[in-house]
Tab-separated table of C-alpha atoms in Angstrom:
chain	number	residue	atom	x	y	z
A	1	UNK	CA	-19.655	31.011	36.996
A	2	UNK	CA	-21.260	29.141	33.770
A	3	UNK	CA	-21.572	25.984	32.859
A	4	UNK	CA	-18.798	24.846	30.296
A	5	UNK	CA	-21.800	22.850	28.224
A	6	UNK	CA	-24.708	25.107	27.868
A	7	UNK	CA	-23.123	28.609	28.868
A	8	UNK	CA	-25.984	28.901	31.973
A	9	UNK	CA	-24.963	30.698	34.936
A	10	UNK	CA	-24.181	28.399	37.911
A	11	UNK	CA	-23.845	28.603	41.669
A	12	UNK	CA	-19.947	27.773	42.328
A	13	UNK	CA	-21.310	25.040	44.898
A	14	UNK	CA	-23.247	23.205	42.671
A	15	UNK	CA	-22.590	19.582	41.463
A	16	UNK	CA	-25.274	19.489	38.649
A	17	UNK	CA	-25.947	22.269	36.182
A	18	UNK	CA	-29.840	23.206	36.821
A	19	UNK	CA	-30.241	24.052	33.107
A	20	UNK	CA	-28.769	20.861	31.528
A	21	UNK	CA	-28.061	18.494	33.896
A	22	UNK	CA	-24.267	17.957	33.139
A	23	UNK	CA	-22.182	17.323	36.131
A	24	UNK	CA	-20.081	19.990	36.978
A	25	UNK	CA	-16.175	19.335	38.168
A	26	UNK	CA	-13.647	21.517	39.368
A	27	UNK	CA	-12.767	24.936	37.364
A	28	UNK	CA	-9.497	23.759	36.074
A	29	UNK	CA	-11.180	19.939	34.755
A	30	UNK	CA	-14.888	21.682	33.272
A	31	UNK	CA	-12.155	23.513	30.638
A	32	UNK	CA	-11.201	20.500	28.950
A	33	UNK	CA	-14.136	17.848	29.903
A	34	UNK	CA	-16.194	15.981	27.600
A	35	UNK	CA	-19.690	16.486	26.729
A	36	UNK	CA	-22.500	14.756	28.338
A	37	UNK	CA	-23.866	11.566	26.665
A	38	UNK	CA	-27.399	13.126	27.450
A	39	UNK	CA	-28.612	16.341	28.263
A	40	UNK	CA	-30.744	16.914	30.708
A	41	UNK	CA	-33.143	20.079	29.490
A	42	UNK	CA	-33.749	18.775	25.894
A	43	UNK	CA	-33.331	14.745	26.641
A	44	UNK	CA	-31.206	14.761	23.349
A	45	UNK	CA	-28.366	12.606	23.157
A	46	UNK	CA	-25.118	14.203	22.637
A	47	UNK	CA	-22.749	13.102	20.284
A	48	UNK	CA	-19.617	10.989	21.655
A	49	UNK	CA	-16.000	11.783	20.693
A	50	UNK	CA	-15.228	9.292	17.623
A	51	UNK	CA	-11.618	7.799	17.110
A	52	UNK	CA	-10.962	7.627	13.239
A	53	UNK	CA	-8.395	5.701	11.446
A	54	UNK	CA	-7.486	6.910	7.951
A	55	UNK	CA	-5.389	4.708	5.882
A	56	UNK	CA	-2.298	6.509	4.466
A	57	UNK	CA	-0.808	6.200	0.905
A	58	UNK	CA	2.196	4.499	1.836
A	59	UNK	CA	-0.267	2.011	3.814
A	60	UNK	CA	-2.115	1.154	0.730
A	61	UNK	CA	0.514	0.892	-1.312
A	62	UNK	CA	2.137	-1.960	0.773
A	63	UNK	CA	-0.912	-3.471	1.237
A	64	UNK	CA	-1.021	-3.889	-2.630
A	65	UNK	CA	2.863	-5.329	-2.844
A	66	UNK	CA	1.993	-8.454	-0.828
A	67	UNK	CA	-1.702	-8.953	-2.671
A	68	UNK	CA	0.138	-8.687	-5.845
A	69	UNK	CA	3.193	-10.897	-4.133
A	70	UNK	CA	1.041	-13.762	-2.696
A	71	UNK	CA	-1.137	-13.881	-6.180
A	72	UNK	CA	2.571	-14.068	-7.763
A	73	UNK	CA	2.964	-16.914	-5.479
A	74	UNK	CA	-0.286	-18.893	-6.483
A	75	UNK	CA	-0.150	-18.003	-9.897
A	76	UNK	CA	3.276	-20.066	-9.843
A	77	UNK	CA	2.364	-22.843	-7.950
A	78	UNK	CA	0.064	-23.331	-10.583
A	79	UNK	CA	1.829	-22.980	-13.504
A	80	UNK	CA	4.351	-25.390	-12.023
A	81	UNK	CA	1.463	-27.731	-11.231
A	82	UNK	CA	0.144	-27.427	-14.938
A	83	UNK	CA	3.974	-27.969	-16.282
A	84	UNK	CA	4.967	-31.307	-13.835
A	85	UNK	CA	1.756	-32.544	-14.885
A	86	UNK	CA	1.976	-32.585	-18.619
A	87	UNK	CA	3.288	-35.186	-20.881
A	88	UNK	CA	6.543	-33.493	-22.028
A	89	UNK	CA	7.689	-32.488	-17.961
A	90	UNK	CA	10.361	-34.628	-18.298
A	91	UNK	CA	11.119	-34.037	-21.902
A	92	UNK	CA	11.880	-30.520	-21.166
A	93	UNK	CA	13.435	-30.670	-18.051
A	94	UNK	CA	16.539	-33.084	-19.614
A	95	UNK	CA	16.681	-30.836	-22.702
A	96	UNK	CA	17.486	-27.793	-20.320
A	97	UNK	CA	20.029	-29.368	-18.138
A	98	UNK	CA	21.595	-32.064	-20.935
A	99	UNK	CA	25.427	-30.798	-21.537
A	100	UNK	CA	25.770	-27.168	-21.257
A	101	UNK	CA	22.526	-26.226	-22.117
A	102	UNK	CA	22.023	-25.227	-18.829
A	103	UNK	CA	24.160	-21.868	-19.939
A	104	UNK	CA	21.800	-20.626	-22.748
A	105	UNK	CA	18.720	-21.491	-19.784
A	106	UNK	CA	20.373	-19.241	-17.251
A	107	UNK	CA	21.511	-16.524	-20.048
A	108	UNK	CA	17.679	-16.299	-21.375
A	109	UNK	CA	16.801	-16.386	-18.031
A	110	UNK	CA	18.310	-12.970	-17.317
A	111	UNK	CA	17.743	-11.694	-20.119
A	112	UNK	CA	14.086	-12.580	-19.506
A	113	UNK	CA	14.061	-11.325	-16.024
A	114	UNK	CA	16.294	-7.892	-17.131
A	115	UNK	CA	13.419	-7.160	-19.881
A	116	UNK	CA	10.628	-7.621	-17.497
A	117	UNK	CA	11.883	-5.658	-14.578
A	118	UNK	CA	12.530	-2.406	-16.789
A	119	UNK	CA	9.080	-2.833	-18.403
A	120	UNK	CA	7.453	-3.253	-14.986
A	121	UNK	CA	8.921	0.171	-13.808
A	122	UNK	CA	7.241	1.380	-16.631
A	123	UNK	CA	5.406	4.616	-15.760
A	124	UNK	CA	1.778	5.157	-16.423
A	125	UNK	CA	1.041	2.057	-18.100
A	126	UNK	CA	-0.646	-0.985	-15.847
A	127	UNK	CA	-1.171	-2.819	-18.839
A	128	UNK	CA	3.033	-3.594	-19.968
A	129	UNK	CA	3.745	-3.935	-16.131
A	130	UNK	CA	1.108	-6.638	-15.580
A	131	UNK	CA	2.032	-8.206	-18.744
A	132	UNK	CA	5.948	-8.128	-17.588
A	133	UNK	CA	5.228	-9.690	-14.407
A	134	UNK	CA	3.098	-12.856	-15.718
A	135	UNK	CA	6.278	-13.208	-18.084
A	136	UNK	CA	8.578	-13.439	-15.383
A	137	UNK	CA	6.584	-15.146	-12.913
A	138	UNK	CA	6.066	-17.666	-16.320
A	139	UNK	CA	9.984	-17.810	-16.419
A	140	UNK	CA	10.424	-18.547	-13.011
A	141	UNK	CA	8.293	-21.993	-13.428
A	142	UNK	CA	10.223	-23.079	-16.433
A	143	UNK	CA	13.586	-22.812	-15.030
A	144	UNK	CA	12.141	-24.639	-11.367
A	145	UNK	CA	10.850	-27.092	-13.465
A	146	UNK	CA	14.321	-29.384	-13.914
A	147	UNK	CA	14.827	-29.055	-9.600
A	148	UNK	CA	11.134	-29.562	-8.583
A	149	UNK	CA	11.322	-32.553	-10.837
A	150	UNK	CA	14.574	-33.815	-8.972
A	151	UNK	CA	13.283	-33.281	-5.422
A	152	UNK	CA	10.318	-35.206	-6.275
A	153	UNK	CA	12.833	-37.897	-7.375
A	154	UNK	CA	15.206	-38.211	-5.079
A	155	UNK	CA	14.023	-36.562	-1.856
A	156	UNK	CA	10.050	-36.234	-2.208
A	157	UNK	CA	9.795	-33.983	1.624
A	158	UNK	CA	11.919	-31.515	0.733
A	159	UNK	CA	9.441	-29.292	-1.337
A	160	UNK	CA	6.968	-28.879	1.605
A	161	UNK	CA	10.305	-28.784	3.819
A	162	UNK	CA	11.943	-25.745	1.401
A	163	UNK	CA	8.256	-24.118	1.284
A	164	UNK	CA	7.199	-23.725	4.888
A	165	UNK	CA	11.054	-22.731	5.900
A	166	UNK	CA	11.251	-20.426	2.978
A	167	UNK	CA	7.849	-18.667	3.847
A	168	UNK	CA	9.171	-18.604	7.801
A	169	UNK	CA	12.468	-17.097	6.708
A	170	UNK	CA	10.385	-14.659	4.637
A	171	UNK	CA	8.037	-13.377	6.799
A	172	UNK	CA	10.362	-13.072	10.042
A	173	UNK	CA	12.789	-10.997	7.315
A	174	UNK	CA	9.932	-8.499	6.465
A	175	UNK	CA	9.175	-8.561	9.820
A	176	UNK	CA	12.561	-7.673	10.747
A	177	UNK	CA	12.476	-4.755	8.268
A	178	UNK	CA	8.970	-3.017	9.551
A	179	UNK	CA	9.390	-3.627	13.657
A	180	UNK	CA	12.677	-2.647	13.531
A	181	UNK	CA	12.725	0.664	11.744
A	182	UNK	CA	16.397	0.627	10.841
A	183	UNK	CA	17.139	0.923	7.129
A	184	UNK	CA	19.066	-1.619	4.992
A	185	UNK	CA	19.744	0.076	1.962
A	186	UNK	CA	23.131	-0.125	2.646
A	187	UNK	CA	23.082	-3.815	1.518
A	188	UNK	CA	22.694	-3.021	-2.063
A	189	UNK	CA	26.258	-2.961	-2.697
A	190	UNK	CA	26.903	-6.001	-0.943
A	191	UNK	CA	23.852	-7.769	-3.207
A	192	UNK	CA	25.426	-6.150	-6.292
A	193	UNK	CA	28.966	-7.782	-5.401
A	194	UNK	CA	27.662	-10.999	-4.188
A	195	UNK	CA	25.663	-11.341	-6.995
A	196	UNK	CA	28.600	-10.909	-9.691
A	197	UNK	CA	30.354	-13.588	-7.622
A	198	UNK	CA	27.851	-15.918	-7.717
A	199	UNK	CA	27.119	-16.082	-11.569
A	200	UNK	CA	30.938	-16.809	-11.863
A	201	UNK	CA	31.125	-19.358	-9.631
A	202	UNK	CA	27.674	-20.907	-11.589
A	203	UNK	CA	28.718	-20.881	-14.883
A	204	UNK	CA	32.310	-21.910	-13.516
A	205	UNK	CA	30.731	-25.159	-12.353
A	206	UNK	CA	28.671	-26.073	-15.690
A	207	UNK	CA	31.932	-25.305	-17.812
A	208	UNK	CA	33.890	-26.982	-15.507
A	209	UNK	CA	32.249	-29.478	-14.380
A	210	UNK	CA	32.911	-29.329	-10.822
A	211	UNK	CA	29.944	-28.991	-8.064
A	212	UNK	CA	29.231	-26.456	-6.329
A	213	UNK	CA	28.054	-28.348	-2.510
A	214	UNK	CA	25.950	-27.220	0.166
A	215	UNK	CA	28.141	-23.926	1.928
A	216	UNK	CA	27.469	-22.579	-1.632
A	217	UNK	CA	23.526	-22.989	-0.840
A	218	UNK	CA	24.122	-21.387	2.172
A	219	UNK	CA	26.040	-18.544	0.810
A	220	UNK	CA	23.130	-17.558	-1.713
A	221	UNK	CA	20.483	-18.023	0.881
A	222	UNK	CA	21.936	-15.817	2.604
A	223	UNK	CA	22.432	-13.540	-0.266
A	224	UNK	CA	18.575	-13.919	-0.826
A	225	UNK	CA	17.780	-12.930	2.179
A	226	UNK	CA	20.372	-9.428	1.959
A	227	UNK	CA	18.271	-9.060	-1.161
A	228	UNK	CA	15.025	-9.405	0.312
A	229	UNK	CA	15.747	-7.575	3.158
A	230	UNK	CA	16.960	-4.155	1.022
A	231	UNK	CA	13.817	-4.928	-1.529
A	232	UNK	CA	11.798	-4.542	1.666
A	233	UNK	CA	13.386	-1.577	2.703
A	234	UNK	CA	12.810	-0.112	-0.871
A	235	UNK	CA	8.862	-0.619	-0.578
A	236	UNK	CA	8.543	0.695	3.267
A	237	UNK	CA	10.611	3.894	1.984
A	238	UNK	CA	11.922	4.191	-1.419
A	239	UNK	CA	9.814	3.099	-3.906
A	240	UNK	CA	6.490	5.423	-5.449
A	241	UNK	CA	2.853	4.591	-4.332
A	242	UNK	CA	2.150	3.620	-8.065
A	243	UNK	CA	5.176	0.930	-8.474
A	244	UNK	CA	3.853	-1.797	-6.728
A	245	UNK	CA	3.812	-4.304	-9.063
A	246	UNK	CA	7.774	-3.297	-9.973
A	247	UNK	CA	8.084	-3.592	-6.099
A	248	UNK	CA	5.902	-7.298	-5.408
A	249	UNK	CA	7.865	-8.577	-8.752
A	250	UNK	CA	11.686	-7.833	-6.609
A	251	UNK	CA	10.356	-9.230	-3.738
A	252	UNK	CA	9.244	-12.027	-5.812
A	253	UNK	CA	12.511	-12.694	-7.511
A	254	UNK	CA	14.077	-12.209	-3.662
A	255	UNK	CA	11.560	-14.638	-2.384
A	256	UNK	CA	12.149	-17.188	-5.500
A	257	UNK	CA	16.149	-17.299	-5.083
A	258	UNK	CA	15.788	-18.176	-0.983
A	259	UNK	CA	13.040	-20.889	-1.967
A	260	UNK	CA	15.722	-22.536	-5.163
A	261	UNK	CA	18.538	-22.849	-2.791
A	262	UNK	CA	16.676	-23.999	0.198
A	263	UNK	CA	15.487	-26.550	-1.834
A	264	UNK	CA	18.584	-27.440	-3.231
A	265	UNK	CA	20.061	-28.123	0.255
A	266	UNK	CA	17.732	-30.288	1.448
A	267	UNK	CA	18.460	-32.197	-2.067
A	268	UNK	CA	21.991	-32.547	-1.229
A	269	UNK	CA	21.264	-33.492	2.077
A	270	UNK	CA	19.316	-36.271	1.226
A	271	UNK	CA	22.129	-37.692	-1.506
């Protein structure tokens, strides 16, 4: 019989090799057991088994989505900061809602957004996708500016009120995505529909004048959240390790549309 550390013949009724001082255990348990922290006939220390953690691609590349999604975030807060601040805030804000201009703010809007998505999925080139997402994240503050302005007006609470709700809505969605495991790409024609529905029913209201009340925030809030839920899906399993800012800008926009008509409920709760 040897020992299974330092190869030394051993006496079967022996507890403690003689050579190294290892302890010895039963035939079928010395096969698979651990080196000794110390051994005996050279007092050097042995090295212990070490548990390493390497961080996959797809790890890292999520990781960078919600960097580049919560500096999205702060980079429009303050923009909108700088823009309520200045002297022509309210200037602006009455030019783009005054008659129908509202129409040509929502057209350039998506045509804005449209031209900024396709050049952040832009392959190869950091530089235009960067670029495209400080446009859009700029667009998004101008075209808040007119309901951040009202809520301040008429029901001061509800932009904390939309923000923490909107960032608990959020994060129990993504959540909901990564626990889970099940896969919600399914939803895209559902977003796609919903979405077509929607713009109708907008630019209905500004040509006709009727309102659109507080089921119809509901409806796109939950439309938002289908949306963020398949953008989510995208980045855990669809999207490729070097899109990430294409991927934190969708969230973004996802994010954005849940926050505008949260806020615009509590609005027309408080009229």
């Amino acid at each position: 019989m040897r020992c299974p550390y330092c190869h030394s013949e051993v006496n079967e009724k022996d507890v403690f090799c003689l050579n190294c001082g290892a302890r010895l255990e039963t035939p079928i348990l010395q096969e698979r057991a651990s080196p000794p922290l110390f051994c005996g006939g050279n007092s050097i220390a042995a090295e212990a088994p070490q548990i390493q953690f390497e961080e996959t691609a797809r790890e890292a590349f999520i990781k960078k989505v919600y960097v580049h999604l919560l500096s999205s975030i702060l980079l429009f807060g303050i923009i909108e900061l700088m823009l309520i601040s200045s002297n022509f805030a309210n200037v602006l804000a009455e030019k783009m809602v005054s008659g129908k201009n509202w129409i040509f703010v929502l057209i350039a809007y998506i045509g804005v957004s449209s031209i900024a998505m396709k050049c952040a999925e832009t392959k190869n080139d950091k530089l235009t996708q960067y670029i495209a997402l400080l446009v859009y994240i700029v667009a998004e503050a101008v075209i808040f500016l007119p309901l951040l302005l009202l809520a301040e007006t008429v029901a001061y609470n509800a932009i904390p009120h939309a923000i923490v709700l909107t960032a608990t809505l959020c994060v129990g969605l993504t959540i909901c995505v990564f626990v889970s495991g099940k896969r919600f790409d399914i939803l895209y024609k559902y977003i796609i529909v919903g979405g077509l529905l929607s713009a109708g029913l907008i630019f209905s209201a500004i040509i006709f004048g009727f309102n659109l009340g507080l089921l119809f925030s509901v409806c796109m809030i939950f439309l938002g959240s289908m949306a963020l839920l398949y953008q989510t899906d995208a980045i855990a399993y669809e999207y490729g390790e070097d899109d990430y800012v294409a991927a934190s800008m969708a969230i973004f926009s996802s994010v954005m549309l849940i926050f505008w008509y949260i806020l615009r409920m509590f609005i027309q709760d408080d009229e």
